[in-house]
mmCIF file of C-alpha atoms in Angstrom:
data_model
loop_
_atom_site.group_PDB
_atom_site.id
_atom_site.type_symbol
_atom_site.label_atom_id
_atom_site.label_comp_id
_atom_site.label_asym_id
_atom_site.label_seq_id
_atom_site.Cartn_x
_atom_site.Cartn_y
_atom_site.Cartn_z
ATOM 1 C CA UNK Y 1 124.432 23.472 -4.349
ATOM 2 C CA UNK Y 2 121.670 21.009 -3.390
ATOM 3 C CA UNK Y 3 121.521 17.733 -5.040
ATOM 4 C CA UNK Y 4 118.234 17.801 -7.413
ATOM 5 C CA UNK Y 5 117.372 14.206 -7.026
ATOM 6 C CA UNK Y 6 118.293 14.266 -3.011
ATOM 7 C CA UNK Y 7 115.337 17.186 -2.765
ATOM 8 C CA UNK Y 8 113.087 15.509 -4.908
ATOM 9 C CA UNK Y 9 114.006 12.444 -2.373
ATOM 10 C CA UNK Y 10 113.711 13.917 0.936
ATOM 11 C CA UNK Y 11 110.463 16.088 -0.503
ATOM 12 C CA UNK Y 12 109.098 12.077 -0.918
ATOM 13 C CA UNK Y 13 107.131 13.370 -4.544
ATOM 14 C CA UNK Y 14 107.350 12.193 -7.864
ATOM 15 C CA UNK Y 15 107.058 14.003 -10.868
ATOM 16 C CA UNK Y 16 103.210 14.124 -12.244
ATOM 17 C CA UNK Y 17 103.033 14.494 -16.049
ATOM 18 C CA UNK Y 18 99.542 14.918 -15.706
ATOM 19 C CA UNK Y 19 99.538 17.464 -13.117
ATOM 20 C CA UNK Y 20 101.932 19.124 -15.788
ATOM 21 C CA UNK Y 21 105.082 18.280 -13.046
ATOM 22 C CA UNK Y 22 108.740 17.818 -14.365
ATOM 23 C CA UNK Y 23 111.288 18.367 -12.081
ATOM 24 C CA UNK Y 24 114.431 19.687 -13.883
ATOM 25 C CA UNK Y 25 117.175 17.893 -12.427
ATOM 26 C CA UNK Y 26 120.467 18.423 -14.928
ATOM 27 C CA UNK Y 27 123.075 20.474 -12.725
ATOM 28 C CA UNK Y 28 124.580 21.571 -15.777
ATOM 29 C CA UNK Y 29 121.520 23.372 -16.616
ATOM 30 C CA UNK Y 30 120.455 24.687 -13.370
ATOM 31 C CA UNK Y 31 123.966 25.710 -12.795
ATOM 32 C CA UNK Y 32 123.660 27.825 -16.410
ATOM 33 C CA UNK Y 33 120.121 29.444 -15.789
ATOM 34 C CA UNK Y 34 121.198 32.420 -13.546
ATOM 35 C CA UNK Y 35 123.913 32.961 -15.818
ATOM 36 C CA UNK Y 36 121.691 34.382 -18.483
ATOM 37 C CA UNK Y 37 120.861 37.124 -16.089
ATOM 38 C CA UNK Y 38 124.599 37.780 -15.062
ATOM 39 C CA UNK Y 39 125.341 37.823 -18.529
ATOM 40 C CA UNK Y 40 123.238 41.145 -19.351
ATOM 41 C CA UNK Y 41 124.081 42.558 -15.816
ATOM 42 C CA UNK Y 42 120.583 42.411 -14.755
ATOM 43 C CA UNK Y 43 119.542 43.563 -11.105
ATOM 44 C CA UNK Y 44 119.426 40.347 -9.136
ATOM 45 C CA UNK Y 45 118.996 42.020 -5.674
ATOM 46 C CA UNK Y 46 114.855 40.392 -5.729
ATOM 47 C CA UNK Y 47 114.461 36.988 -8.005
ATOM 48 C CA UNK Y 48 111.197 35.980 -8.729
ATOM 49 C CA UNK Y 49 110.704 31.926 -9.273
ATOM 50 C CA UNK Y 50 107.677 30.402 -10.427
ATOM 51 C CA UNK Y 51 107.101 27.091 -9.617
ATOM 52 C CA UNK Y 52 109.747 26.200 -7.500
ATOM 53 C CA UNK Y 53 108.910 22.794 -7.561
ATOM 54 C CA UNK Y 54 111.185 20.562 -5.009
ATOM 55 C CA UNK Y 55 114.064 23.829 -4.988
ATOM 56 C CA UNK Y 56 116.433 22.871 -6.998
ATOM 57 C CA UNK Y 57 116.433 26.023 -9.101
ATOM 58 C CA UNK Y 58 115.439 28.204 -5.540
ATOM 59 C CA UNK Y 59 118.749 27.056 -4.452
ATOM 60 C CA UNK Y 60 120.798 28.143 -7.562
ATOM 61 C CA UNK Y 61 119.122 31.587 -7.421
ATOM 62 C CA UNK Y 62 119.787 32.277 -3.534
ATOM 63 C CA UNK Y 63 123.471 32.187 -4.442
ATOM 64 C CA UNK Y 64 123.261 35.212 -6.873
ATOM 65 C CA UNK Y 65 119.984 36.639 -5.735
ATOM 66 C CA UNK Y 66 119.882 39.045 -2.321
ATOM 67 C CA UNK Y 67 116.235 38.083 -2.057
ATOM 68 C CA UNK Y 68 113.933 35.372 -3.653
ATOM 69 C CA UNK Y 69 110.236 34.940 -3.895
ATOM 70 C CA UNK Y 70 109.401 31.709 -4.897
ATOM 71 C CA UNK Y 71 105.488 30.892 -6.399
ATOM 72 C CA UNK Y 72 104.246 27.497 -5.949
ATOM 73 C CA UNK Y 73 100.503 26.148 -6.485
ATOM 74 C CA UNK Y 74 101.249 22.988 -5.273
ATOM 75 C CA UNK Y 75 100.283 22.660 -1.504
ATOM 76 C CA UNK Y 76 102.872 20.004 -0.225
ATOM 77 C CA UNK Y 77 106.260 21.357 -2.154
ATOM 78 C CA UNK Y 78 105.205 24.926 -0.736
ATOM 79 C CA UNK Y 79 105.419 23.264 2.676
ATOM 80 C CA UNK Y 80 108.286 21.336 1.739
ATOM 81 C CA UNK Y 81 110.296 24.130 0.585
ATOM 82 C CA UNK Y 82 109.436 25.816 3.378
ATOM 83 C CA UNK Y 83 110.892 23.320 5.551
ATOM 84 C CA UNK Y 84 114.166 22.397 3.166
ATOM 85 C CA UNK Y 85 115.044 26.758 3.423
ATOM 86 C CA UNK Y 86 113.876 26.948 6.861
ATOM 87 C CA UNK Y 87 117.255 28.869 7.487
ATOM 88 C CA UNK Y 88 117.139 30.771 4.253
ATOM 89 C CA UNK Y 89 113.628 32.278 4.728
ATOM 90 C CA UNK Y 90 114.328 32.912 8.728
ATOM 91 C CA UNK Y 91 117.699 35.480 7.239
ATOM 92 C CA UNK Y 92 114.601 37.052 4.887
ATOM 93 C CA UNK Y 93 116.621 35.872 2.087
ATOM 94 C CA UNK Y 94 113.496 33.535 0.803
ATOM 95 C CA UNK Y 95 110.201 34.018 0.758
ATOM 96 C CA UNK Y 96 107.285 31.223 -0.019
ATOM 97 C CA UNK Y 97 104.257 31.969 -1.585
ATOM 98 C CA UNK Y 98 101.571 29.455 -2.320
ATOM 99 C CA UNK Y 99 99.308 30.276 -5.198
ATOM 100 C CA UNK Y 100 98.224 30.325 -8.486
ATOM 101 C CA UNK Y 101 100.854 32.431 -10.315
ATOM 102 C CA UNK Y 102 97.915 33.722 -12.582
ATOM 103 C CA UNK Y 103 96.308 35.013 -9.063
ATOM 104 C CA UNK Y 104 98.492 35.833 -6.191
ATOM 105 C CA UNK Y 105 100.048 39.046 -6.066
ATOM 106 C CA UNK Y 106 103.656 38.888 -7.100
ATOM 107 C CA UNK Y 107 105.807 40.681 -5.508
ATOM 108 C CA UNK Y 108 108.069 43.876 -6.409
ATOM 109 C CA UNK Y 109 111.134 41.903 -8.177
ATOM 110 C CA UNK Y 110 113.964 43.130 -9.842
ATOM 111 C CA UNK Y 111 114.173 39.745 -12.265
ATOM 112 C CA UNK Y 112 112.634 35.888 -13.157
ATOM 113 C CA UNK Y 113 114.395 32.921 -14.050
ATOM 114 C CA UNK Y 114 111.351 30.281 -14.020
ATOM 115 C CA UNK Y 115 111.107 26.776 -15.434
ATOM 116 C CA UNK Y 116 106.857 27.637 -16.039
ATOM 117 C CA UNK Y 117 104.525 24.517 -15.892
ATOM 118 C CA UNK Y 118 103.733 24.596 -19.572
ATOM 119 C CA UNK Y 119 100.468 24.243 -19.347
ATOM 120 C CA UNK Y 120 100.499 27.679 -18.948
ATOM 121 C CA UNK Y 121 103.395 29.169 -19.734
ATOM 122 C CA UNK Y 122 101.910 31.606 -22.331
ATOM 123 C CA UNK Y 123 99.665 32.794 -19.630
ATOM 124 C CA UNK Y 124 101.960 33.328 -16.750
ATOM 125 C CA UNK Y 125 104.774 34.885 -19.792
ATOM 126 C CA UNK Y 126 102.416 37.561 -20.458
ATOM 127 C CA UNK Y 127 101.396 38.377 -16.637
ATOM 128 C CA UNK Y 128 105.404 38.605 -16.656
ATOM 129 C CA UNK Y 129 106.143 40.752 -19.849
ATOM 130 C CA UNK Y 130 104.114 44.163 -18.743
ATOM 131 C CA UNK Y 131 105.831 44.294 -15.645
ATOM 132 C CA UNK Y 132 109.180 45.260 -18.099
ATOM 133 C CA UNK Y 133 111.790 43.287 -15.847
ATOM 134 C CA UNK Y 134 114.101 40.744 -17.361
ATOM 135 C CA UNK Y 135 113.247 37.289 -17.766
ATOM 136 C CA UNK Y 136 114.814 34.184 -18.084
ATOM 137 C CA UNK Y 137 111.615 31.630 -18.773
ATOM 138 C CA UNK Y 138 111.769 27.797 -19.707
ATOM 139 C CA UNK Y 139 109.154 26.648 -22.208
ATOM 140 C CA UNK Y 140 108.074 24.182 -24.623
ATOM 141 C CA UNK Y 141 110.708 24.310 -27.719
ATOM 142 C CA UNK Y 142 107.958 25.332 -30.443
ATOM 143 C CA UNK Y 143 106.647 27.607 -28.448
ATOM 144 C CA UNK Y 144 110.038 29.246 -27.429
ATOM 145 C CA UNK Y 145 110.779 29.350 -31.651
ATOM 146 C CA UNK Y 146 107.103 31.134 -31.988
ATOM 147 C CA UNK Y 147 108.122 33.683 -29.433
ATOM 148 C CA UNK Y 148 111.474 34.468 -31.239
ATOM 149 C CA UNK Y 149 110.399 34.349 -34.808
ATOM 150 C CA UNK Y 150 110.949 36.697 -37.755
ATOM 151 C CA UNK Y 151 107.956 37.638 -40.050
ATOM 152 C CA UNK Y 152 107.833 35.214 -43.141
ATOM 153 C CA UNK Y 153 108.419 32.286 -41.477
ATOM 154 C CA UNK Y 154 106.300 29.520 -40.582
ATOM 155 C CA UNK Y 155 107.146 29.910 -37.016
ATOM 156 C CA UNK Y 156 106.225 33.585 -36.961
ATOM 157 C CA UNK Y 157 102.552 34.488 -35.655
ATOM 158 C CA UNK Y 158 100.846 36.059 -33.021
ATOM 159 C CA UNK Y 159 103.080 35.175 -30.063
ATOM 160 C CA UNK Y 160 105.726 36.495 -32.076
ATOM 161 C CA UNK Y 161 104.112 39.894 -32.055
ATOM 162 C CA UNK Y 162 102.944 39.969 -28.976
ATOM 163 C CA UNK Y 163 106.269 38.471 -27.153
ATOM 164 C CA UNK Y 164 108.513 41.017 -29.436
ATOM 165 C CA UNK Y 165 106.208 44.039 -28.543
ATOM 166 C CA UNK Y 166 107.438 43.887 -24.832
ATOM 167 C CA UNK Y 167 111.514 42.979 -24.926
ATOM 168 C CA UNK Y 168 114.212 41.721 -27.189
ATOM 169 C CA UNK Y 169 113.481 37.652 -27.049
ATOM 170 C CA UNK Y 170 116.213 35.606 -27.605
ATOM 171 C CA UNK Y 171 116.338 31.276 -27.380
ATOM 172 C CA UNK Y 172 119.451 31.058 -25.628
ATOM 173 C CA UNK Y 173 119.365 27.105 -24.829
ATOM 174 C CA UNK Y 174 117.504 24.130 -25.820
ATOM 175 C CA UNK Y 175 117.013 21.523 -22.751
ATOM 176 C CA UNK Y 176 117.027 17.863 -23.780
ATOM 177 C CA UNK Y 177 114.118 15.689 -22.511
ATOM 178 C CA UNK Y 178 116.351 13.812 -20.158
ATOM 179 C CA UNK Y 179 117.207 17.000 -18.147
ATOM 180 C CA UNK Y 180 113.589 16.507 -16.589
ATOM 181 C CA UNK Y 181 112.131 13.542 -14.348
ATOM 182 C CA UNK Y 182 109.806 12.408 -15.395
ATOM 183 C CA UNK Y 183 110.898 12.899 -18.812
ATOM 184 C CA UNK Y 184 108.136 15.350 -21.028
ATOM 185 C CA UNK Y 185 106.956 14.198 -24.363
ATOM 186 C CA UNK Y 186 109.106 16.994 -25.650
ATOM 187 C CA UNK Y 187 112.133 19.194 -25.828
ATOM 188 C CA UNK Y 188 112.431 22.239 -23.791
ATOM 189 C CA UNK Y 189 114.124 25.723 -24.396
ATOM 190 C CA UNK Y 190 115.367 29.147 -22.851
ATOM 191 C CA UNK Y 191 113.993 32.513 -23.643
ATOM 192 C CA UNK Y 192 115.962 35.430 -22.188
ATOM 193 C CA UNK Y 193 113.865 38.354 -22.404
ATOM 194 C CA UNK Y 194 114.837 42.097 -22.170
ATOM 195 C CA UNK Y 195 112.552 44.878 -21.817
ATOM 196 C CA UNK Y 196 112.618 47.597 -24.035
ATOM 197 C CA UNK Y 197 109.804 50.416 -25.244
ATOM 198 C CA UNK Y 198 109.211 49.311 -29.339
ATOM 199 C CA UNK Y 199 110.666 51.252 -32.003
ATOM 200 C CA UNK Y 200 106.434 52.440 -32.549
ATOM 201 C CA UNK Y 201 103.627 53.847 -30.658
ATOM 202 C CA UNK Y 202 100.761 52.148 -29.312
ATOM 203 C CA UNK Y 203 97.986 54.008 -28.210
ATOM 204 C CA UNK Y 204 95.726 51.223 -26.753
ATOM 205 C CA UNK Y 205 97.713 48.427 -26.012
ATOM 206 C CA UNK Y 206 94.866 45.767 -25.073
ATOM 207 C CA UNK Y 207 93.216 46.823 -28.630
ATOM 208 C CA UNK Y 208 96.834 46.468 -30.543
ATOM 209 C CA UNK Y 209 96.975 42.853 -29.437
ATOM 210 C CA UNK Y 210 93.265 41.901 -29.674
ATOM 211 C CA UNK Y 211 93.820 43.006 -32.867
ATOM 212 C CA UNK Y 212 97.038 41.094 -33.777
ATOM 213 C CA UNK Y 213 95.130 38.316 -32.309
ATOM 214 C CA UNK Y 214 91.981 38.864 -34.943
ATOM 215 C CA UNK Y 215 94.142 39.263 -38.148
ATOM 216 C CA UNK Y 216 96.354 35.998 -37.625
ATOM 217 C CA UNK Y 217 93.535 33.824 -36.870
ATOM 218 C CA UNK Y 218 92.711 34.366 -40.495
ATOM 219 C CA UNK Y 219 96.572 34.106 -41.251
ATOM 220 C CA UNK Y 220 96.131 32.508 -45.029
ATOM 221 C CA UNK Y 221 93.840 35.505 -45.877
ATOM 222 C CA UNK Y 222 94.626 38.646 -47.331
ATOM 223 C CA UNK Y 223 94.988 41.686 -44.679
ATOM 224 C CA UNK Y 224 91.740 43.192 -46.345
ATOM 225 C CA UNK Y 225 89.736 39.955 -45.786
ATOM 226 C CA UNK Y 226 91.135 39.639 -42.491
ATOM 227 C CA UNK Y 227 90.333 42.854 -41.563
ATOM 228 C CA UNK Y 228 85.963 41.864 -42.850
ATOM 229 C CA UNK Y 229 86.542 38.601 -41.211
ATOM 230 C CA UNK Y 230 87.325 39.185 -37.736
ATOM 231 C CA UNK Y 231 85.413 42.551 -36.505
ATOM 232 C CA UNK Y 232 83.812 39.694 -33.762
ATOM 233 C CA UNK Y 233 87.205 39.469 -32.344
ATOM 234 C CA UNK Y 234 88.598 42.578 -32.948
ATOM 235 C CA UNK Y 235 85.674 44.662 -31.814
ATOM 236 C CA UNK Y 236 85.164 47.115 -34.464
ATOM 237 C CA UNK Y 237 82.380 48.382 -35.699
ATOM 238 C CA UNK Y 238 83.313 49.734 -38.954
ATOM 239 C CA UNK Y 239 85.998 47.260 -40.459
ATOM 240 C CA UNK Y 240 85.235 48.383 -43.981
ATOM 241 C CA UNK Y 241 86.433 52.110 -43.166
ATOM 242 C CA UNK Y 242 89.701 50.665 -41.810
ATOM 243 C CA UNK Y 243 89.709 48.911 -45.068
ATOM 244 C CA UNK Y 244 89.177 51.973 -46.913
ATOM 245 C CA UNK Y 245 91.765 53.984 -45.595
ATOM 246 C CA UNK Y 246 94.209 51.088 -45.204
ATOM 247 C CA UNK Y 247 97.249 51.663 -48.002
ATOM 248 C CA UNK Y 248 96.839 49.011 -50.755
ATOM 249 C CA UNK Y 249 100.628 47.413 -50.191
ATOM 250 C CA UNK Y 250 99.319 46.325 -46.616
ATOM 251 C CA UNK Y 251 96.114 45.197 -47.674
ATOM 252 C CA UNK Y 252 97.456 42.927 -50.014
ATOM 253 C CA UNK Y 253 99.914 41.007 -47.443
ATOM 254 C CA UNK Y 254 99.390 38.613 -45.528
ATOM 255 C CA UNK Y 255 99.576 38.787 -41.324
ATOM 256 C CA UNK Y 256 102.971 36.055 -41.294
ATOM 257 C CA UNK Y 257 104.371 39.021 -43.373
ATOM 258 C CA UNK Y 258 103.623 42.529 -41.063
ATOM 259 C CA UNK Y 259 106.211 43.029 -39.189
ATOM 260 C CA UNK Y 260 105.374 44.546 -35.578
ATOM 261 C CA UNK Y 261 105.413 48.212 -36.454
ATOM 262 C CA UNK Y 262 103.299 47.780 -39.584
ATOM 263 C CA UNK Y 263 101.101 45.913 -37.294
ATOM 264 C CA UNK Y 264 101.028 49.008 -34.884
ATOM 265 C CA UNK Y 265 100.025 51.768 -37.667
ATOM 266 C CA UNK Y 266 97.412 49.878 -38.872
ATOM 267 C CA UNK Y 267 95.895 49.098 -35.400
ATOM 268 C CA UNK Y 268 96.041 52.914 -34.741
ATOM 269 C CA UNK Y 269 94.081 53.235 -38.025
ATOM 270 C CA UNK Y 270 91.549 50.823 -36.955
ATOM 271 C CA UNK Y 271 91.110 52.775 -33.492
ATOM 272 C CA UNK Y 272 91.198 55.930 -35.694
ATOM 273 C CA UNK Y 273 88.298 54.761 -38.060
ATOM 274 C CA UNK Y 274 87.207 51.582 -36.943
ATOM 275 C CA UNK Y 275 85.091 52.624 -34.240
ATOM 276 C CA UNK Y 276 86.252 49.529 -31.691
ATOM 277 C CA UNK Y 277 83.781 48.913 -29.336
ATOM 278 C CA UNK Y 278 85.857 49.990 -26.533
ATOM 279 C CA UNK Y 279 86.541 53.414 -27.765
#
C-alpha cells in the first residue's frame, strides 16, 4: 500500500483546516476501513470514494474493489490523483471525477467507504442513504453518536430518525485526532450503514422527514404543541385536525421519546388530515 505521508509529499499540499482538509494518514485505520465492508459481505465489484484527497484511502480500496470512482472538489488533488493512478485508471480500474459531491452525477456503485469533509457530511450522507447501498462514512464523533442514537437519550434527535429510516447504523470505530494531518479540533468516528426497508410505511417520504424535522425543532415541547408550533415548517394547513385525531399517549410525549415508527403513523395522520401543502 502507498505510504500516506509520501502521497501527501509528492502531491506537494498541505492539509487546510479551513478549507475543511484533513488528510487521514494512520495505516492502521486505512488498512481497517474496507474491512467493514468485507465484514457484512458487501458487493465491492464498484467503490464509490468521496473526497479522495491525496489517495491514500483510493489505494486501500483498489485492492478489494474491481472498480473505483473517486469524487474530489478540489482541482489540484483531482489532477494529482490522476497522475499518482495513471496506471490504475488506464486498466479502467479507477475513475476520477472532479466535482462537488452534492452536484456531479455519481456513478452506479455497488458500495462507499468515504472519509466526508465534515463540513458537509450530513449533506453528502443523505445524497448517499436513498441510493440503499452500503456505506462505510467517517464523520465528526457527535454527529456519528446522533446518527446511531436510541430515543430517550440526549443524543437522539432528528438525524437519528432520519439516518435510522434508511439502514441499520452502527459506530463501528472512533478515530483519534492524531490519525489526521493537520490534526481537527475533534475526534472522528465510523458509521457502517446497511440498507434495509423500515419495519413501517411511509407514504410521502420528503413530508415524513420535513415533518420529523418540524416536531424536534420544538423538542422540549409537548407533541401537541409541537404539532401548533411548526405548521411553517411542516407545511400543513390544518395542524389542529392532526391534533384532534392524534391519540392522547402521543400527544403527551415528547419528540426525543417517538421512536421512528410512531413517528411514521403520525406523519401519515398529518398527510391524512393535515392538509400539507404539498398534497
Amino acid at each position: 500500500m502507498r505510504d500516506p505521508d509520501g502521497l501527501i509529499a509528492r502531491a506537494g499540499v498541505r492539509g487546510d483546516p479551513d478549507r475543511d482538509q484533513h488528510f487521514l494518514v494512520d495505516d492502521r485505520v486505512l488498512d481497517r476501513l474496507p474491512t467493514y465492508l468485507e465484514e457484512i459481505d458487501a458487493d465491492t465489484s464498484h467503490l464509490l470514494e468521496i473526497g479522495g484527497g491525496t489517495g491514500a484511502l483510493t489505494d486501500r480500496l483498489l485492492a478489494v474493489g474491481d472498480e473505483v470512482t473517486v469524487v474530489e472538489r478540489d482541482r489540484e488533488l483531482a489532477a494529482f490523483l490522476r497522475e499518482e493512478f495513471a496506471d490504475e485508471i488506464e486498466a479502467g480500474e479507477l475513475t476520477v471525477i472532479e466535482g462537488d459531491a452534492l452536484e456531479v452525477e455519481l456513478p452506479d456503485f455497488t458500495a462507499s467507504v468515504s472519509n466526508l469533509p465534515y463540513g458537509v457530511s450530513s449533506e453528502i450522507a443523505f445524497r448517499l442513504f436513498p441510493e440503499k447501498k452500503p456505506l462505510v462514512l467517517m464523520f465528526q464523533q457527535e454527529f456519528a453518536e446522533r446518527m446511531v442514537a436510541e430515543p430517550n437519550t440526549s443524543e437522539y434527535g432528528r438525524l437519528s430518525v432520519s439516518s435510522q429510516h434508511y439502514a441499520d447504523v452502527e459506530l463501528v470505530e472512533s478515530i483519534p485526532k492524531e490519525a489526521f494531518s493537520p490534526p481537527p479540533a475533534v475526534q472522528s468516528a465510523v458509521v457502517r450503514a446497511i440498507p434495509r426497508d423500515p419495519d413501517y410505511a411511509v407514504e410521502n417520504e420528503e413530508f415524513f422527514l420535513r415533518f420529523v424535522k418540524a416536531l424536534f425543532t420544538q423538542r422540549r415541547k409537548t407533541i401537541r404543541n409541537a404539532i401548533r408550533n411548526t405548521a411553517h415548517i411542516s407545511g400543513l394547513e390544518a395542524p389542529e385536525a392532526v391534533v384532534d385525531a392524534a391519540d392522547e399517549d402521543v400527544l403527551r410525549k415528547r419528540a426525543g421519546a417517538m421512536a421512528p415508527a410512531e413517528f411514521a403513523a403520525l406523519a401519515q395522520l398529518a398527510r391524512d388530515v393535515g392538509e400539507p401543502t404539498d398534497g
